Amino acid sequence: MSSLAGFLLASLAVVAVPGSNLVHIVTRSAQDGRRAGLVTALGVETGTLLHVLAAVGGLAALVSDHPLAFTVLRYAGAGYLAYLGVRALARRPAPDVGGAPGADRSAGRRLFRVWGDAVLVNLLNPKVVLFFVAFLPQFVPAGLSAAATRARMLVLGVVFLALALALDLCYALLGAALTGRLRGTPRRERRLSCVTGGVHLGLAALVLV
């Protein structure tokens, strides 16, 4: 129980400390509304699920044994954050197409891209990669069989996923609460796009430090 409590506290620290996942959820929710924010949170935790499966399958240990692989992931993560930043800076307020033919389909495609962006942001997040590579194995007792080790890692990974999902949904709702203040006119939306782009570019630079 004490080991589980320690793991919960460590997981809470990883999720609560501001990073690319948290910032991406809040800014996406503030820029595009509550639905996009919630989809972003689900996308981020889809990435977490893939991290868990990679750790259980031994891919996390492979990254740990090959520092070059982690370096490649770090640069890829910075590059993707920079891409999102540039895309936000280039964004223009979308026209109101409510009720137009194909509007629902277009909205569906946009939400799918929002989900995909979030999955990649998390998959290429060095902080999350380090958590599963270096930190999670510390809560797996030595001497367990291979099957027991995988089962233990799976349980801990699911615990982390549940905690992260609950907090990320809260972040999405928080970002959505800012929507009414920051959106509403083309000028405000343009300013929000600039802020969002600048934040993502800043995160990309921090990843490389």
PDB file of C-alpha atoms in Angstrom:
ATOM      1  CA  MET A   1       0.000   0.000   0.000  1.00  0.00           C
ATOM      2  CA  SER A   2       2.821   2.410   0.806  1.00  0.00           C
ATOM      3  CA  SER A   3       4.374   1.637  -2.575  1.00  0.00           C
ATOM      4  CA  LEU A   4       1.064   2.359  -4.306  1.00  0.00           C
ATOM      5  CA  ALA A   5       0.674   5.611  -2.348  1.00  0.00           C
ATOM      6  CA  GLY A   6       4.156   6.660  -3.422  1.00  0.00           C
ATOM      7  CA  PHE A   7       3.330   5.831  -7.008  1.00  0.00           C
ATOM      8  CA  LEU A   8       0.101   7.860  -6.842  1.00  0.00           C
ATOM      9  CA  LEU A   9       1.953  10.880  -5.450  1.00  0.00           C
ATOM     10  CA  ALA A  10       4.634  10.599  -8.121  1.00  0.00           C
ATOM     11  CA  SER A  11       2.008  10.233 -10.840  1.00  0.00           C
ATOM     12  CA  LEU A  12       0.131  13.272  -9.544  1.00  0.00           C
ATOM     13  CA  ALA A  13       3.335  15.306  -9.651  1.00  0.00           C
ATOM     14  CA  VAL A  14       4.031  14.253 -13.249  1.00  0.00           C
ATOM     15  CA  VAL A  15       0.504  15.129 -14.402  1.00  0.00           C
ATOM     16  CA  ALA A  16       0.052  18.324 -12.364  1.00  0.00           C
ATOM     17  CA  VAL A  17       3.396  19.953 -13.170  1.00  0.00           C
ATOM     18  CA  PRO A  18       2.860  22.158 -16.245  1.00  0.00           C
ATOM     19  CA  GLY A  19       4.239  20.585 -19.395  1.00  0.00           C
ATOM     20  CA  SER A  20       3.429  20.188 -23.049  1.00  0.00           C
ATOM     21  CA  ASN A  21       0.411  17.924 -22.408  1.00  0.00           C
ATOM     22  CA  LEU A  22      -1.233  20.276 -19.916  1.00  0.00           C
ATOM     23  CA  VAL A  23      -0.540  23.395 -21.959  1.00  0.00           C
ATOM     24  CA  HIS A  24      -1.731  21.772 -25.175  1.00  0.00           C
ATOM     25  CA  ILE A  25      -5.037  20.750 -23.564  1.00  0.00           C
ATOM     26  CA  VAL A  26      -5.718  24.162 -22.016  1.00  0.00           C
ATOM     27  CA  THR A  27      -4.772  26.178 -25.093  1.00  0.00           C
ATOM     28  CA  ARG A  28      -6.721  23.919 -27.448  1.00  0.00           C
ATOM     29  CA  SER A  29      -9.776  24.123 -25.211  1.00  0.00           C
ATOM     30  CA  ALA A  30      -9.499  27.904 -24.895  1.00  0.00           C
ATOM     31  CA  GLN A  31      -9.041  28.328 -28.634  1.00  0.00           C
ATOM     32  CA  ASP A  32     -11.576  25.839 -29.986  1.00  0.00           C
ATOM     33  CA  GLY A  33     -14.044  25.291 -27.164  1.00  0.00           C
ATOM     34  CA  ARG A  34     -14.984  22.617 -24.651  1.00  0.00           C
ATOM     35  CA  ARG A  35     -15.611  19.806 -27.153  1.00  0.00           C
ATOM     36  CA  ALA A  36     -12.171  20.220 -28.711  1.00  0.00           C
ATOM     37  CA  GLY A  37     -10.616  20.401 -25.249  1.00  0.00           C
ATOM     38  CA  LEU A  38     -12.257  17.175 -24.125  1.00  0.00           C
ATOM     39  CA  VAL A  39     -11.242  15.436 -27.368  1.00  0.00           C
ATOM     40  CA  THR A  40      -7.689  16.698 -26.784  1.00  0.00           C
ATOM     41  CA  ALA A  41      -7.682  15.236 -23.274  1.00  0.00           C
ATOM     42  CA  LEU A  42      -8.863  11.896 -24.681  1.00  0.00           C
ATOM     43  CA  GLY A  43      -6.161  12.062 -27.343  1.00  0.00           C
ATOM     44  CA  VAL A  44      -3.455  12.758 -24.770  1.00  0.00           C
ATOM     45  CA  GLU A  45      -4.566   9.764 -22.728  1.00  0.00           C
ATOM     46  CA  THR A  46      -4.738   7.600 -25.828  1.00  0.00           C
ATOM     47  CA  GLY A  47      -1.036   8.395 -26.071  1.00  0.00           C
ATOM     48  CA  THR A  48      -0.637   7.419 -22.417  1.00  0.00           C
ATOM     49  CA  LEU A  49      -2.310   4.082 -23.125  1.00  0.00           C
ATOM     50  CA  LEU A  50       0.203   3.482 -25.915  1.00  0.00           C
ATOM     51  CA  HIS A  51       3.018   4.354 -23.496  1.00  0.00           C
ATOM     52  CA  VAL A  52       1.640   1.798 -21.024  1.00  0.00           C
ATOM     53  CA  LEU A  53       1.433  -0.905 -23.674  1.00  0.00           C
ATOM     54  CA  ALA A  54       4.966  -0.071 -24.848  1.00  0.00           C
ATOM     55  CA  ALA A  55       6.276  -0.377 -21.279  1.00  0.00           C
ATOM     56  CA  VAL A  56       4.499  -3.713 -20.750  1.00  0.00           C
ATOM     57  CA  GLY A  57       5.784  -4.968 -24.097  1.00  0.00           C
ATOM     58  CA  GLY A  58       9.384  -3.998 -23.340  1.00  0.00           C
ATOM     59  CA  LEU A  59       9.724  -1.086 -25.770  1.00  0.00           C
ATOM     60  CA  ALA A  60      10.348   1.345 -22.902  1.00  0.00           C
ATOM     61  CA  ALA A  61      13.312  -0.771 -21.785  1.00  0.00           C
ATOM     62  CA  LEU A  62      14.622  -0.676 -25.354  1.00  0.00           C
ATOM     63  CA  VAL A  63      14.576   3.133 -25.296  1.00  0.00           C
ATOM     64  CA  SER A  64      16.325   3.054 -21.913  1.00  0.00           C
ATOM     65  CA  ASP A  65      19.104   0.872 -23.323  1.00  0.00           C
ATOM     66  CA  HIS A  66      19.614   3.125 -26.354  1.00  0.00           C
ATOM     67  CA  PRO A  67      20.072   6.801 -25.405  1.00  0.00           C
ATOM     68  CA  LEU A  68      20.085   7.770 -29.075  1.00  0.00           C
ATOM     69  CA  ALA A  69      16.471   6.598 -29.343  1.00  0.00           C
ATOM     70  CA  PHE A  70      15.444   8.932 -26.524  1.00  0.00           C
ATOM     71  CA  THR A  71      17.342  11.803 -28.162  1.00  0.00           C
ATOM     72  CA  VAL A  72      15.495  11.185 -31.423  1.00  0.00           C
ATOM     73  CA  LEU A  73      12.181  11.181 -29.555  1.00  0.00           C
ATOM     74  CA  ARG A  74      13.087  14.433 -27.801  1.00  0.00           C
ATOM     75  CA  TYR A  75      13.915  16.216 -31.052  1.00  0.00           C
ATOM     76  CA  ALA A  76      10.827  14.777 -32.726  1.00  0.00           C
ATOM     77  CA  GLY A  77       8.687  16.057 -29.856  1.00  0.00           C
ATOM     78  CA  ALA A  78      10.225  19.527 -30.090  1.00  0.00           C
ATOM     79  CA  GLY A  79       9.732  19.527 -33.837  1.00  0.00           C
ATOM     80  CA  TYR A  80       6.076  18.601 -33.550  1.00  0.00           C
ATOM     81  CA  LEU A  81       5.417  21.272 -30.927  1.00  0.00           C
ATOM     82  CA  ALA A  82       7.099  23.802 -33.201  1.00  0.00           C
ATOM     83  CA  TYR A  83       4.900  22.650 -36.085  1.00  0.00           C
ATOM     84  CA  LEU A  84       1.772  23.132 -33.964  1.00  0.00           C
ATOM     85  CA  GLY A  85       3.010  26.573 -32.981  1.00  0.00           C
ATOM     86  CA  VAL A  86       3.591  27.660 -36.572  1.00  0.00           C
ATOM     87  CA  ARG A  87       0.222  26.253 -37.581  1.00  0.00           C
ATOM     88  CA  ALA A  88      -1.496  28.243 -34.827  1.00  0.00           C
ATOM     89  CA  LEU A  89       0.295  31.439 -35.885  1.00  0.00           C
ATOM     90  CA  ALA A  90      -0.826  30.910 -39.475  1.00  0.00           C
ATOM     91  CA  ARG A  91      -4.417  30.210 -38.478  1.00  0.00           C
ATOM     92  CA  ARG A  92      -7.156  32.605 -39.529  1.00  0.00           C
ATOM     93  CA  PRO A  93     -10.625  32.824 -37.945  1.00  0.00           C
ATOM     94  CA  ALA A  94     -12.851  30.281 -39.670  1.00  0.00           C
ATOM     95  CA  PRO A  95     -16.084  31.487 -41.244  1.00  0.00           C
ATOM     96  CA  ASP A  96     -19.359  30.460 -39.655  1.00  0.00           C
ATOM     97  CA  VAL A  97     -20.525  27.413 -41.615  1.00  0.00           C
ATOM     98  CA  GLY A  98     -23.226  26.269 -39.239  1.00  0.00           C
ATOM     99  CA  GLY A  99     -25.976  24.544 -41.162  1.00  0.00           C
ATOM    100  CA  ALA A 100     -24.015  24.468 -44.401  1.00  0.00           C
ATOM    101  CA  PRO A 101     -23.927  21.175 -46.367  1.00  0.00           C
ATOM    102  CA  GLY A 102     -21.061  19.014 -45.093  1.00  0.00           C
ATOM    103  CA  ALA A 103     -20.546  21.120 -41.947  1.00  0.00           C
ATOM    104  CA  ASP A 104     -20.969  18.121 -39.619  1.00  0.00           C
ATOM    105  CA  ARG A 105     -18.524  16.067 -41.670  1.00  0.00           C
ATOM    106  CA  SER A 106     -16.003  18.908 -41.651  1.00  0.00           C
ATOM    107  CA  ALA A 107     -16.360  19.274 -37.881  1.00  0.00           C
ATOM    108  CA  GLY A 108     -15.822  15.544 -37.471  1.00  0.00           C
ATOM    109  CA  ARG A 109     -12.618  15.646 -39.514  1.00  0.00           C
ATOM    110  CA  ARG A 110     -11.381  18.627 -37.522  1.00  0.00           C
ATOM    111  CA  LEU A 111     -12.017  16.874 -34.211  1.00  0.00           C
ATOM    112  CA  PHE A 112     -10.215  13.780 -35.490  1.00  0.00           C
ATOM    113  CA  ARG A 113      -7.198  15.955 -36.304  1.00  0.00           C
ATOM    114  CA  VAL A 114      -7.449  17.538 -32.837  1.00  0.00           C
ATOM    115  CA  TRP A 115      -7.378  14.013 -31.343  1.00  0.00           C
ATOM    116  CA  GLY A 116      -4.444  12.971 -33.525  1.00  0.00           C
ATOM    117  CA  ASP A 117      -2.452  16.077 -32.597  1.00  0.00           C
ATOM    118  CA  ALA A 118      -2.944  15.272 -28.908  1.00  0.00           C
ATOM    119  CA  VAL A 119      -1.878  11.644 -29.332  1.00  0.00           C
ATOM    120  CA  LEU A 120       1.382  12.709 -30.983  1.00  0.00           C
ATOM    121  CA  VAL A 121       2.066  15.467 -28.445  1.00  0.00           C
ATOM    122  CA  ASN A 122       1.928  12.877 -25.674  1.00  0.00           C
ATOM    123  CA  LEU A 123       3.760  10.110 -27.506  1.00  0.00           C
ATOM    124  CA  LEU A 124       6.653  12.504 -28.190  1.00  0.00           C
ATOM    125  CA  ASN A 125       6.603  14.069 -24.717  1.00  0.00           C
ATOM    126  CA  PRO A 126      10.043  13.440 -23.134  1.00  0.00           C
ATOM    127  CA  LYS A 127       8.653  13.831 -19.602  1.00  0.00           C
ATOM    128  CA  VAL A 128       6.156  11.017 -20.110  1.00  0.00           C
ATOM    129  CA  VAL A 129       8.727   8.853 -21.890  1.00  0.00           C
ATOM    130  CA  LEU A 130      11.128   9.278 -18.965  1.00  0.00           C
ATOM    131  CA  PHE A 131       8.367   8.400 -16.506  1.00  0.00           C
ATOM    132  CA  PHE A 132       7.721   5.054 -18.174  1.00  0.00           C
ATOM    133  CA  VAL A 133      11.387   4.353 -18.933  1.00  0.00           C
ATOM    134  CA  ALA A 134      13.051   5.302 -15.665  1.00  0.00           C
ATOM    135  CA  PHE A 135      10.434   5.819 -12.967  1.00  0.00           C
ATOM    136  CA  LEU A 136       7.697   3.211 -13.413  1.00  0.00           C
ATOM    137  CA  PRO A 137      10.120   0.229 -13.190  1.00  0.00           C
ATOM    138  CA  GLN A 138      11.170   1.381  -9.698  1.00  0.00           C
ATOM    139  CA  PHE A 139       7.738   0.356  -8.402  1.00  0.00           C
ATOM    140  CA  VAL A 140       8.070  -3.172  -9.778  1.00  0.00           C
ATOM    141  CA  PRO A 141       9.700  -5.481  -7.190  1.00  0.00           C
ATOM    142  CA  ALA A 142      12.780  -7.369  -8.310  1.00  0.00           C
ATOM    143  CA  GLY A 143      12.608 -11.131  -8.601  1.00  0.00           C
ATOM    144  CA  LEU A 144       9.140 -11.330 -10.150  1.00  0.00           C
ATOM    145  CA  SER A 145       8.536 -13.595 -13.089  1.00  0.00           C
ATOM    146  CA  ALA A 146       8.251 -11.990 -16.522  1.00  0.00           C
ATOM    147  CA  ALA A 147       4.471 -12.414 -16.504  1.00  0.00           C
ATOM    148  CA  ALA A 148       4.127 -10.963 -13.003  1.00  0.00           C
ATOM    149  CA  THR A 149       6.352  -8.029 -13.942  1.00  0.00           C
ATOM    150  CA  ARG A 150       4.222  -7.238 -16.985  1.00  0.00           C
ATOM    151  CA  ALA A 151       1.032  -7.547 -14.927  1.00  0.00           C
ATOM    152  CA  ARG A 152       2.401  -5.208 -12.260  1.00  0.00           C
ATOM    153  CA  MET A 153       3.433  -2.644 -14.855  1.00  0.00           C
ATOM    154  CA  LEU A 154       0.037  -2.888 -16.531  1.00  0.00           C
ATOM    155  CA  VAL A 155      -1.806  -2.247 -13.255  1.00  0.00           C
ATOM    156  CA  LEU A 156       0.407   0.727 -12.396  1.00  0.00           C
ATOM    157  CA  GLY A 157       0.047   2.065 -15.916  1.00  0.00           C
ATOM    158  CA  VAL A 158      -3.746   1.873 -15.737  1.00  0.00           C
ATOM    159  CA  VAL A 159      -3.686   3.672 -12.366  1.00  0.00           C
ATOM    160  CA  PHE A 160      -1.567   6.439 -13.897  1.00  0.00           C
ATOM    161  CA  LEU A 161      -3.875   6.600 -16.919  1.00  0.00           C
ATOM    162  CA  ALA A 162      -7.013   6.958 -14.768  1.00  0.00           C
ATOM    163  CA  LEU A 163      -5.467   9.715 -12.660  1.00  0.00           C
ATOM    164  CA  ALA A 164      -4.124  11.564 -15.690  1.00  0.00           C
ATOM    165  CA  LEU A 165      -7.446  11.332 -17.537  1.00  0.00           C
ATOM    166  CA  ALA A 166      -9.380  12.774 -14.589  1.00  0.00           C
ATOM    167  CA  LEU A 167      -7.001  15.721 -14.267  1.00  0.00           C
ATOM    168  CA  ASP A 168      -6.776  16.316 -18.012  1.00  0.00           C
ATOM    169  CA  LEU A 169     -10.553  16.503 -18.303  1.00  0.00           C
ATOM    170  CA  CYS A 170     -10.479  19.145 -15.571  1.00  0.00           C
ATOM    171  CA  TYR A 171      -7.821  21.077 -17.512  1.00  0.00           C
ATOM    172  CA  ALA A 172     -10.008  20.906 -20.623  1.00  0.00           C
ATOM    173  CA  LEU A 173     -12.973  22.346 -18.736  1.00  0.00           C
ATOM    174  CA  LEU A 174     -10.735  25.045 -17.281  1.00  0.00           C
ATOM    175  CA  GLY A 175      -9.556  26.019 -20.742  1.00  0.00           C
ATOM    176  CA  ALA A 176     -13.141  26.062 -21.984  1.00  0.00           C
ATOM    177  CA  ALA A 177     -14.063  28.456 -19.178  1.00  0.00           C
ATOM    178  CA  LEU A 178     -11.659  30.951 -20.752  1.00  0.00           C
ATOM    179  CA  THR A 179     -13.324  30.655 -24.146  1.00  0.00           C
ATOM    180  CA  GLY A 180     -16.008  33.280 -23.549  1.00  0.00           C
ATOM    181  CA  ARG A 181     -13.405  35.813 -22.464  1.00  0.00           C
ATOM    182  CA  LEU A 182     -10.847  35.168 -25.171  1.00  0.00           C
ATOM    183  CA  ARG A 183     -12.996  34.446 -28.213  1.00  0.00           C
ATOM    184  CA  GLY A 184     -15.913  36.154 -29.882  1.00  0.00           C
ATOM    185  CA  THR A 185     -14.380  38.516 -32.428  1.00  0.00           C
ATOM    186  CA  PRO A 186     -11.852  37.913 -35.229  1.00  0.00           C
ATOM    187  CA  ARG A 187      -9.362  40.192 -33.465  1.00  0.00           C
ATOM    188  CA  ARG A 188      -9.596  38.274 -30.198  1.00  0.00           C
ATOM    189  CA  GLU A 189      -9.331  34.941 -31.971  1.00  0.00           C
ATOM    190  CA  ARG A 190      -6.281  36.156 -33.873  1.00  0.00           C
ATOM    191  CA  ARG A 191      -4.637  37.222 -30.631  1.00  0.00           C
ATOM    192  CA  LEU A 192      -5.450  33.869 -29.064  1.00  0.00           C
ATOM    193  CA  SER A 193      -3.906  32.099 -32.053  1.00  0.00           C
ATOM    194  CA  CYS A 194      -0.737  34.154 -31.577  1.00  0.00           C
ATOM    195  CA  VAL A 195      -0.614  33.298 -27.882  1.00  0.00           C
ATOM    196  CA  THR A 196      -1.215  29.612 -28.594  1.00  0.00           C
ATOM    197  CA  GLY A 197       1.460  29.565 -31.278  1.00  0.00           C
ATOM    198  CA  GLY A 198       3.955  31.373 -29.073  1.00  0.00           C
ATOM    199  CA  VAL A 199       3.340  29.006 -26.162  1.00  0.00           C
ATOM    200  CA  HIS A 200       3.904  25.922 -28.348  1.00  0.00           C
ATOM    201  CA  LEU A 201       7.081  27.394 -29.824  1.00  0.00           C
ATOM    202  CA  GLY A 202       8.303  28.174 -26.302  1.00  0.00           C
ATOM    203  CA  LEU A 203       7.591  24.611 -25.215  1.00  0.00           C
ATOM    204  CA  ALA A 204       9.519  23.311 -28.228  1.00  0.00           C
ATOM    205  CA  ALA A 205      12.529  25.362 -27.156  1.00  0.00           C
ATOM    206  CA  LEU A 206      12.265  24.130 -23.549  1.00  0.00           C
ATOM    207  CA  VAL A 207      12.194  20.501 -24.680  1.00  0.00           C
ATOM    208  CA  LEU A 208      15.592  21.010 -26.306  1.00  0.00           C
ATOM    209  CA  VAL A 209      17.212  22.634 -23.258  1.00  0.00           C
TER     210      VAL A 209
END
